[in-house]
Coordinates of C-alpha atoms and ligand atoms in Angstrom, one line a residue:
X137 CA 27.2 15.8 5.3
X138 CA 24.2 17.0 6.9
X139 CA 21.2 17.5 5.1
X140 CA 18.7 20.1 6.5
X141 CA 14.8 19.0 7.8
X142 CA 13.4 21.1 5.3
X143 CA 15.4 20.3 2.2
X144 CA 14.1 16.9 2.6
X145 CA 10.3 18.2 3.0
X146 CA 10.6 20.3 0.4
X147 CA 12.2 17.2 -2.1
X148 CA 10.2 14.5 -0.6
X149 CA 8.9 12.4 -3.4
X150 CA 5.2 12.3 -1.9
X151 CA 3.1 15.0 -1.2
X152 CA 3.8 16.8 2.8
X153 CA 1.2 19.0 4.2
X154 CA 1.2 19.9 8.3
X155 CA -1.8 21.0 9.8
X156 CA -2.4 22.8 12.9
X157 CA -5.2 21.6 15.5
X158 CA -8.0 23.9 14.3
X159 CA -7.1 21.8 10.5
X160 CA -5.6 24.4 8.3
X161 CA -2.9 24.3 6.7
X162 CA 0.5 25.3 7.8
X163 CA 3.2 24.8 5.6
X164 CA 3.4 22.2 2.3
X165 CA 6.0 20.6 0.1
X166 CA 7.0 21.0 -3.7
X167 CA 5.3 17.3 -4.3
X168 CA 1.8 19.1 -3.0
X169 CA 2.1 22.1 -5.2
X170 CA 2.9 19.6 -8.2
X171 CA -0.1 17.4 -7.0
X172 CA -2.7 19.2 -6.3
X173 CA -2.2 21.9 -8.6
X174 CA -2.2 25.2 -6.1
X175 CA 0.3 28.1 -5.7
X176 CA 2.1 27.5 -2.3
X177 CA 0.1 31.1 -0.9
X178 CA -2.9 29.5 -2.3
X179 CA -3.8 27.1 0.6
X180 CA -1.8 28.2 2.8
X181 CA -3.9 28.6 5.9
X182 CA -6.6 27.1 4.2
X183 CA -9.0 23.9 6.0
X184 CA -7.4 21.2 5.0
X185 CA -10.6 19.9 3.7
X186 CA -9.9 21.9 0.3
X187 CA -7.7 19.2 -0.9
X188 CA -10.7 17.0 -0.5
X189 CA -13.6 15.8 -2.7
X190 CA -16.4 17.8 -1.8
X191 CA -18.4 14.4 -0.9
X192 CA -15.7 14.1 1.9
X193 CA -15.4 17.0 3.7
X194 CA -17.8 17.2 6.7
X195 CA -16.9 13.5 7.8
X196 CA -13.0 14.6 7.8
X197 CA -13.9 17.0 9.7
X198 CA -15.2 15.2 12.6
X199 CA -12.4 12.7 12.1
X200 CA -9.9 15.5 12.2
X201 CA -11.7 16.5 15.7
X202 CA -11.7 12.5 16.9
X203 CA -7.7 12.1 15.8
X204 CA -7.1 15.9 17.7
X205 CA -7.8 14.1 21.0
X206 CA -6.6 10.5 20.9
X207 CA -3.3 11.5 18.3
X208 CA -1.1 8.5 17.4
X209 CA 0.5 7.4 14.2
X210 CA -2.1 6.2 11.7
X211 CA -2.0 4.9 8.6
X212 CA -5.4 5.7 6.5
X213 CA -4.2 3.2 4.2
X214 CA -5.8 3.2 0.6
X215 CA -9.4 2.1 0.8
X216 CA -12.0 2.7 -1.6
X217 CA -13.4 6.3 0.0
X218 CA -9.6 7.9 -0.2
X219 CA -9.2 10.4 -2.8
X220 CA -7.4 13.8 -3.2
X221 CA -9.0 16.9 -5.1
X222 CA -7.2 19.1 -7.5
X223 CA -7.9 22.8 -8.0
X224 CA -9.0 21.9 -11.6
X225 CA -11.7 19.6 -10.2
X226 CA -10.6 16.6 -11.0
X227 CA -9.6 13.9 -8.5
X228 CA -7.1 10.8 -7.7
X229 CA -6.8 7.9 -5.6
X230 CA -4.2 8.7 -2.8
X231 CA -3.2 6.5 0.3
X232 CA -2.4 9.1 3.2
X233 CA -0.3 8.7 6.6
X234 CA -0.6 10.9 9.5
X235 CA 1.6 11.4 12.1
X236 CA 1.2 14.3 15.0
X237 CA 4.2 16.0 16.1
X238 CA 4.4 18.6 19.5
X239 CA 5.4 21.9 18.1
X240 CA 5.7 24.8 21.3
X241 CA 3.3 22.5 23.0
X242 CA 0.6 22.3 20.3
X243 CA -0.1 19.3 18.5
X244 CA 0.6 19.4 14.8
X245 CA -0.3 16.8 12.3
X246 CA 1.9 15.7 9.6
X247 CA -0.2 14.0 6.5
X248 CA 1.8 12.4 3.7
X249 CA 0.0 11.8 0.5
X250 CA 0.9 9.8 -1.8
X251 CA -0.7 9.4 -5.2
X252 CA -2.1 6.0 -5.7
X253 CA -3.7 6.5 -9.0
X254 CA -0.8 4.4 -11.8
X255 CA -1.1 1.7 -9.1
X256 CA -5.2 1.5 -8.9
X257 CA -5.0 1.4 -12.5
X258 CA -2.6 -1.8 -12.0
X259 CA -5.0 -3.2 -9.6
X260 CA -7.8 -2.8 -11.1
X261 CA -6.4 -4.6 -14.5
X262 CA -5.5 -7.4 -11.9
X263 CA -8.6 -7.8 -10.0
X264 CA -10.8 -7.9 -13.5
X265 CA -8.2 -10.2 -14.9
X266 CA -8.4 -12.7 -11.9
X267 CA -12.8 -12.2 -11.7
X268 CA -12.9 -13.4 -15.7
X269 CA -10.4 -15.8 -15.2
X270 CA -12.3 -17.5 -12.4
X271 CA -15.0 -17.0 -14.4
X272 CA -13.9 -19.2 -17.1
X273 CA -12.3 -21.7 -14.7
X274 CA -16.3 -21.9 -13.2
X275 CA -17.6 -22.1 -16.8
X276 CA -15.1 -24.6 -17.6
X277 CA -16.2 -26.6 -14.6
X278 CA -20.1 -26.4 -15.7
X279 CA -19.1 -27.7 -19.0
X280 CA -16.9 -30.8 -17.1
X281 CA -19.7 -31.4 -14.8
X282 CA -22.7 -31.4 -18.0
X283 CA -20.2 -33.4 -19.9
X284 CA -19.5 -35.8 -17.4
X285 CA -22.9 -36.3 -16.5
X286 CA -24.2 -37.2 -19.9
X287 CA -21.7 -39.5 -20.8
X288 CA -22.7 -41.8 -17.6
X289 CA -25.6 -42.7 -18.8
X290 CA -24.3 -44.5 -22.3
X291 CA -21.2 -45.8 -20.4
X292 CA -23.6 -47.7 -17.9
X293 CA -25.5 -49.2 -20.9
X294 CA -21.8 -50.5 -22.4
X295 CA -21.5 -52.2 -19.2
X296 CA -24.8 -53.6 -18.5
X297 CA -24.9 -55.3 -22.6
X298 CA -21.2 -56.3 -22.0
X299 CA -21.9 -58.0 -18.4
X300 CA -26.0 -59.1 -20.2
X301 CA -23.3 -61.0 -23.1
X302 CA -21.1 -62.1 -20.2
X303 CA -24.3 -64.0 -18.4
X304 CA -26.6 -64.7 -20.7
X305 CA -24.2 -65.8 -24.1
X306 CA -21.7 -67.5 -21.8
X307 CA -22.6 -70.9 -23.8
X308 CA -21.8 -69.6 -27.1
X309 CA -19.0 -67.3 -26.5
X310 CA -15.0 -68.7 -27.1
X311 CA -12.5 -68.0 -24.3
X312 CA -11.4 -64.8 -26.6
X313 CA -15.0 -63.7 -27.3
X314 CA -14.8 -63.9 -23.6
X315 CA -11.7 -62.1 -22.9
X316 CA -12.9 -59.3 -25.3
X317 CA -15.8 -59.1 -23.3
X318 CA -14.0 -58.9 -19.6
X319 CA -11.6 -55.9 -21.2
X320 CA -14.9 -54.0 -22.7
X321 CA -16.0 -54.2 -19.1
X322 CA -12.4 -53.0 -17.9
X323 CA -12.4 -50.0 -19.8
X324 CA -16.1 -48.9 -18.9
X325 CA -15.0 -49.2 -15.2
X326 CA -11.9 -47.3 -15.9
X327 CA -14.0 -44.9 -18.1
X328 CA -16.5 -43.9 -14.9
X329 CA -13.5 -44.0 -12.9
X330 CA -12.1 -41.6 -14.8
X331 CA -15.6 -39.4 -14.7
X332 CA -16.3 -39.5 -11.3
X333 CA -12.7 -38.1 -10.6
X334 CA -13.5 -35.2 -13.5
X335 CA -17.3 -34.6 -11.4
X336 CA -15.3 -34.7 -8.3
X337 CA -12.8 -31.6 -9.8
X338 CA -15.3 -29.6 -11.1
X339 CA -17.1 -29.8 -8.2
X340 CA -14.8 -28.1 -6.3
X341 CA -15.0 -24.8 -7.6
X342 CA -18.8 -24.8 -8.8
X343 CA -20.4 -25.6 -5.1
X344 CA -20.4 -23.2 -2.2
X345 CA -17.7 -24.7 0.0
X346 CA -18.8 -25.1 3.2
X347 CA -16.4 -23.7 5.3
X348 CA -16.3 -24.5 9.0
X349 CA -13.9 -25.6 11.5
X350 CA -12.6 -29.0 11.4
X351 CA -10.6 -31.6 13.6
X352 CA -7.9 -32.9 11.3
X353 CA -7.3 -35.8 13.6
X354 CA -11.2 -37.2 13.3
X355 CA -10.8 -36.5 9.4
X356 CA -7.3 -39.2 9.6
X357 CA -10.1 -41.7 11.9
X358 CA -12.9 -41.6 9.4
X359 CA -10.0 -41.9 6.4
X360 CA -8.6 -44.6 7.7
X361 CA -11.9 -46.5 8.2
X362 CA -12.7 -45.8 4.7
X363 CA -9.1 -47.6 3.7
X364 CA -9.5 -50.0 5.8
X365 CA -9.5 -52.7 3.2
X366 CA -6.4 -51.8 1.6
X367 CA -4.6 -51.0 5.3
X368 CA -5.8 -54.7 6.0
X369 CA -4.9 -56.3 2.8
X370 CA -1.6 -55.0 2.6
X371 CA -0.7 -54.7 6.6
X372 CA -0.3 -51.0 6.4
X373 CA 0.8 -49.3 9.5
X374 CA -0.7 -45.6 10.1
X375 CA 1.4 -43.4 12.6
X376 CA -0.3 -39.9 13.4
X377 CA 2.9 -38.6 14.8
X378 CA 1.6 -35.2 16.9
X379 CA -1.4 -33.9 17.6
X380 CA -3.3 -32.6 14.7
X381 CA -4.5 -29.2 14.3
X382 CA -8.0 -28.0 13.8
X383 CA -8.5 -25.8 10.7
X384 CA -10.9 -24.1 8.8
X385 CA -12.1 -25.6 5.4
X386 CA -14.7 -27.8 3.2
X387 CA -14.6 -30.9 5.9
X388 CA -16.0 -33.1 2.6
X389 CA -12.8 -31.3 0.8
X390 CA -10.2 -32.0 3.2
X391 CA -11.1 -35.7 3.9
X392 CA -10.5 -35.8 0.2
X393 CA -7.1 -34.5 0.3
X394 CA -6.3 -37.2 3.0
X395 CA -7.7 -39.5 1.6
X396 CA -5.9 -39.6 -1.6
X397 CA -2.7 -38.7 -0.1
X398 CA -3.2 -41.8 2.5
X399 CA -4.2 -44.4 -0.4
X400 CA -1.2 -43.1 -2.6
X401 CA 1.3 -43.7 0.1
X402 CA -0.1 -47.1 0.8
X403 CA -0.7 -48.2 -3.0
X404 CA 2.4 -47.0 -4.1
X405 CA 4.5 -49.1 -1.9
X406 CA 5.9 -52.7 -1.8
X407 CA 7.5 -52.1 1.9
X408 CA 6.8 -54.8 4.6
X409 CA 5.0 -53.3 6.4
X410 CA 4.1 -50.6 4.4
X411 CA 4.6 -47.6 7.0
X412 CA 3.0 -44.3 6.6
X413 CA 3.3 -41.2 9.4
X414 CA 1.5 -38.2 9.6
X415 CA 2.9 -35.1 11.7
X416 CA 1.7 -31.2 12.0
X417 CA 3.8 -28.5 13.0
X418 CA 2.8 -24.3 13.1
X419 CA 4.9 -22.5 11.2
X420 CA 3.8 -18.5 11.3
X421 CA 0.2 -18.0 9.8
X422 CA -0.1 -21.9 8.8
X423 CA -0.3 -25.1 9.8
X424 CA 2.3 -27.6 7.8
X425 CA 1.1 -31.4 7.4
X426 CA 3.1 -33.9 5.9
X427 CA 2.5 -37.7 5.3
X428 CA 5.3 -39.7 4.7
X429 CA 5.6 -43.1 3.6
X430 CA 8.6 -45.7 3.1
X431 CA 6.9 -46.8 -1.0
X432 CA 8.6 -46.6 -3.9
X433 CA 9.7 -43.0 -4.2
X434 CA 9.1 -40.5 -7.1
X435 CA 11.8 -39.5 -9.4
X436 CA 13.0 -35.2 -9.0
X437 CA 11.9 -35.1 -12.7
X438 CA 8.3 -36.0 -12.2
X439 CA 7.4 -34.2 -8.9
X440 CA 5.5 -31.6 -10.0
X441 CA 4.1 -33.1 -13.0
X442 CA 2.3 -35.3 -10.9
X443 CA 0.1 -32.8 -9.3
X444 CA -1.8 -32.3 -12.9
X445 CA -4.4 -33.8 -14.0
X446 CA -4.4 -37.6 -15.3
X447 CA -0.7 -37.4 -15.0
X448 CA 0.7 -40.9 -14.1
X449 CA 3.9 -42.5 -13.8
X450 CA 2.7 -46.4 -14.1
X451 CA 0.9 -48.1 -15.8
X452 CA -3.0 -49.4 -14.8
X453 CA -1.2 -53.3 -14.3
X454 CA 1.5 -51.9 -12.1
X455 CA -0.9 -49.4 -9.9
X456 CA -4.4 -49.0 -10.5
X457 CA -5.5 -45.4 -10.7
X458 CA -6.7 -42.5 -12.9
X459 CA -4.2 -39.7 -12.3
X460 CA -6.3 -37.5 -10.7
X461 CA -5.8 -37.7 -7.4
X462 CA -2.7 -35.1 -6.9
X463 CA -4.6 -32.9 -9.0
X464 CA -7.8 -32.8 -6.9
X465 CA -5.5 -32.4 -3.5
X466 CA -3.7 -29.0 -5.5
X467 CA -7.2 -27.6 -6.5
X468 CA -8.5 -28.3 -2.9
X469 CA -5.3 -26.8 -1.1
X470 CA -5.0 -23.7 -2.8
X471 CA -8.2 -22.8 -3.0
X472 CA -8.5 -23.0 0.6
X473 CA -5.0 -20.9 0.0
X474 CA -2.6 -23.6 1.1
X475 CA 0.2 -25.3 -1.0
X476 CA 1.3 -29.0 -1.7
X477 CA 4.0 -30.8 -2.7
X478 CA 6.3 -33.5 -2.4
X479 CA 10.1 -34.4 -1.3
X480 CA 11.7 -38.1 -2.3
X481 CA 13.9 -40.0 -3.5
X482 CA 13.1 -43.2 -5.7
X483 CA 13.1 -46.3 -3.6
X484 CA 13.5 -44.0 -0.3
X485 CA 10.0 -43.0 0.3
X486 CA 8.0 -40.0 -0.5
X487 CA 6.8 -36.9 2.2
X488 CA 3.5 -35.2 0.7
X489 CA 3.9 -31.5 2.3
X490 CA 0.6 -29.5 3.0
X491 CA 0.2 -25.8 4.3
X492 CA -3.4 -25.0 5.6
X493 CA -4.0 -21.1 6.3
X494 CA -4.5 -20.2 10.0
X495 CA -7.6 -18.3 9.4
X496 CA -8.8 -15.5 11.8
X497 CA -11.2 -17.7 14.1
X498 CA -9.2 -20.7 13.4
X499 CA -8.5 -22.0 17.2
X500 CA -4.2 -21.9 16.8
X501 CA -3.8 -25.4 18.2
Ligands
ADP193 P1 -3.3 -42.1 -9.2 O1 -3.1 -42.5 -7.7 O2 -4.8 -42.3 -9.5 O3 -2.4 -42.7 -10.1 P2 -2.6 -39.4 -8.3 O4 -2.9 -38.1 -9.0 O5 -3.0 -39.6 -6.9 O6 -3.2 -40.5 -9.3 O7 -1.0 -39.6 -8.4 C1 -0.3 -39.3 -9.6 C2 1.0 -40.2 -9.7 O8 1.9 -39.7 -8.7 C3 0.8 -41.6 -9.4 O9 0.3 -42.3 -10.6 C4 2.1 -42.1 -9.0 O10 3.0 -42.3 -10.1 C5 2.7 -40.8 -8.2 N1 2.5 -40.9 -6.8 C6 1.5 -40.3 -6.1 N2 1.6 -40.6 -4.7 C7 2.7 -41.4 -4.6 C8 3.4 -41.9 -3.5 N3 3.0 -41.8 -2.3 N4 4.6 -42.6 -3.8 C9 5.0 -42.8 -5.0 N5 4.4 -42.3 -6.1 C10 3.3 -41.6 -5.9

């Protein structure tokens, strides 16, 4: 069964108008009637402009005479500026489509209108949703970064008396009196460990990243010269597999990332040599990183978990740590709009995946 051209104009769910060269209007659908609010005869060879805001008009009209001489397909899209006018007055947010057709050797232009305003109203809730949520994440992250700060101070004093005891009471303190001591001292370094990793998260969203465009493979140099201790100590070997990319980020943020991911794969590991590779790969508008390592694996159970915050799977004897790590690498990533995660297998080794954003001006090597 054949349906005819104009049975589907006429029941098109969006609103159809052609216009002719000079811009008025030659024939509309049912939707336009319904949408605009005119009788068929009443804009029926009117200027097109009618079913405009007023605001509008005399720009469309020298757009009309632009898109008369170089016609093509075009989609107008739904930017701020597009609206539709009603007889009554009132207006709506539309998205339009235009599409010129040879009719008897004169160009005709087909518009279809489509009546944006249910979803505005959905993305507007959204985008005031997601600006008061990041507002409370960067209030949140003041509070971390006040809090944090003003507990240093006390925590350094704990340390100083406890090491002052330590030094100067040696003589009269027992073995226990001692031990007590050493812990206290433990704890306070554990303590500021645990508040320069909370500084170092809420500093990610409360300063300006710098963004700019950065050599991943001089980032894996300066990491691994910052790890050299532990690559030395435990005979790590570090295999950059391909060439890495250059991408655009926070170079402080990213040598983060690497640097976590690089000292997890090397601490959580009892391999001789401990072996960890790094390769890159392009997959459409991202570049994919992964580090692998042949360590001790992480149990299908606890691989996301481990990407929030001061989540651990050992304890400080077995691996020393704070559990923040992963959850610094997330917050980095995808804000930069990446992703991360991991694939492994106890006892077989963990890959850390990373996806960085190609961004426009990012050299795609
Ligand atoms: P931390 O290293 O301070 O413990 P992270 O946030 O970096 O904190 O890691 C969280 C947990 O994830 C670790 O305690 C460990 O249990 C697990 N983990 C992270 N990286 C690896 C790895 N390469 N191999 C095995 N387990 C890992």
């Amino acid at each position: 069964m054949m349906v005819s051209p104009d049975i589907l104009i006429e029941s098109a769910p969006d609103a159809i108008v052609i216009v002719n060269g000079e811009g008025l209007i030659l024939q509309v659908n049912g939707e336009t009637v319904k949408m605009f609010g005119y009788q068929r005869e009443e804009i029926l060879h009117q200027p097109v402009e009618r079913l405009l805001p007023e605001r509008f008009r005399s720009k469309h009209i020298g757009h009309r005479d632009t898109y008369r001489q170089l016609p093509q397909i075009r989609h107008m899209g739904a930017g701020p500026n597009l609206y539709g006018l009603r007889k009554d007055g009132s207006e709506f947010p539309v998205e339009i489509r235009l599409s010129p057709v040879k009719v008897q050797e004169k160009i005709v232009v087909i518009s279809v209108i489509r009546d944006i305003t249910e979803r505005r109203i959905v993305e507007d809730a959204l985008h005031l949703q997601k600006k008061l949520l990041e507002e409370k994440v960067r209030e949140m992250d003041d509070f971390i970064h006040v809090v944090s700060h003003d507990l240093k101070e006390p925590l350094r004093g704990i340390d100083a008396y406890a090491g002052f005891l330590l030094e100067d009471y040696a003589e009269r303190l027992d073995d226990e009196g001692k031990r007590y001591l050493n812990t206290l001292r433990g704890s306070a370094l554990q303590l500021n460990h645990l508040i320069r990793d909370l500084l170092t998260l809420a500093s990610i969203s409360r300063k300006a990243s710098t963004y700019t465009h950065v050599q991943l493979e001089k980032v894996l140099a300066d990491v691994q010269r910052n790890l050299e201790f532990s690559i030395q100590q435990k005979k790590a070997e570090i295999r950059v597999q391909s060439t890495l990319p250059v991408v655009y980020c926070d170079p402080t943020q990213i040598r983060e990332v690497f640097n976590n991911l690089l000292s997890n794969a090397i601490k959580f590991n009892h391999a001789a040599p401990p072996i960890v590779e790094i390769t890159a790969r392009e997959e459409h508008d991202f570049h994919h990183v992964s580090v692998r390592d042949n360590g001790i694996g992480i149990e299908p159970r606890y691989q996301k978990q481990i990407f929030g915050l001061f989540e651990r799977l050992h304890r400080q004897e077995e691996f020393e740590g704070t559990g923040a790590g992963l959850a610094i690498c997330r917050k980095i990533i995808e804000r930069i709009g990446g992703k991360i995660w991991v694939e492994s297998e106890p006892e077989q080794g963990s890959t850390f995946f990373i996806t960085l954003p190609k961004i426009d001006g990012s050299p795609q090597n």
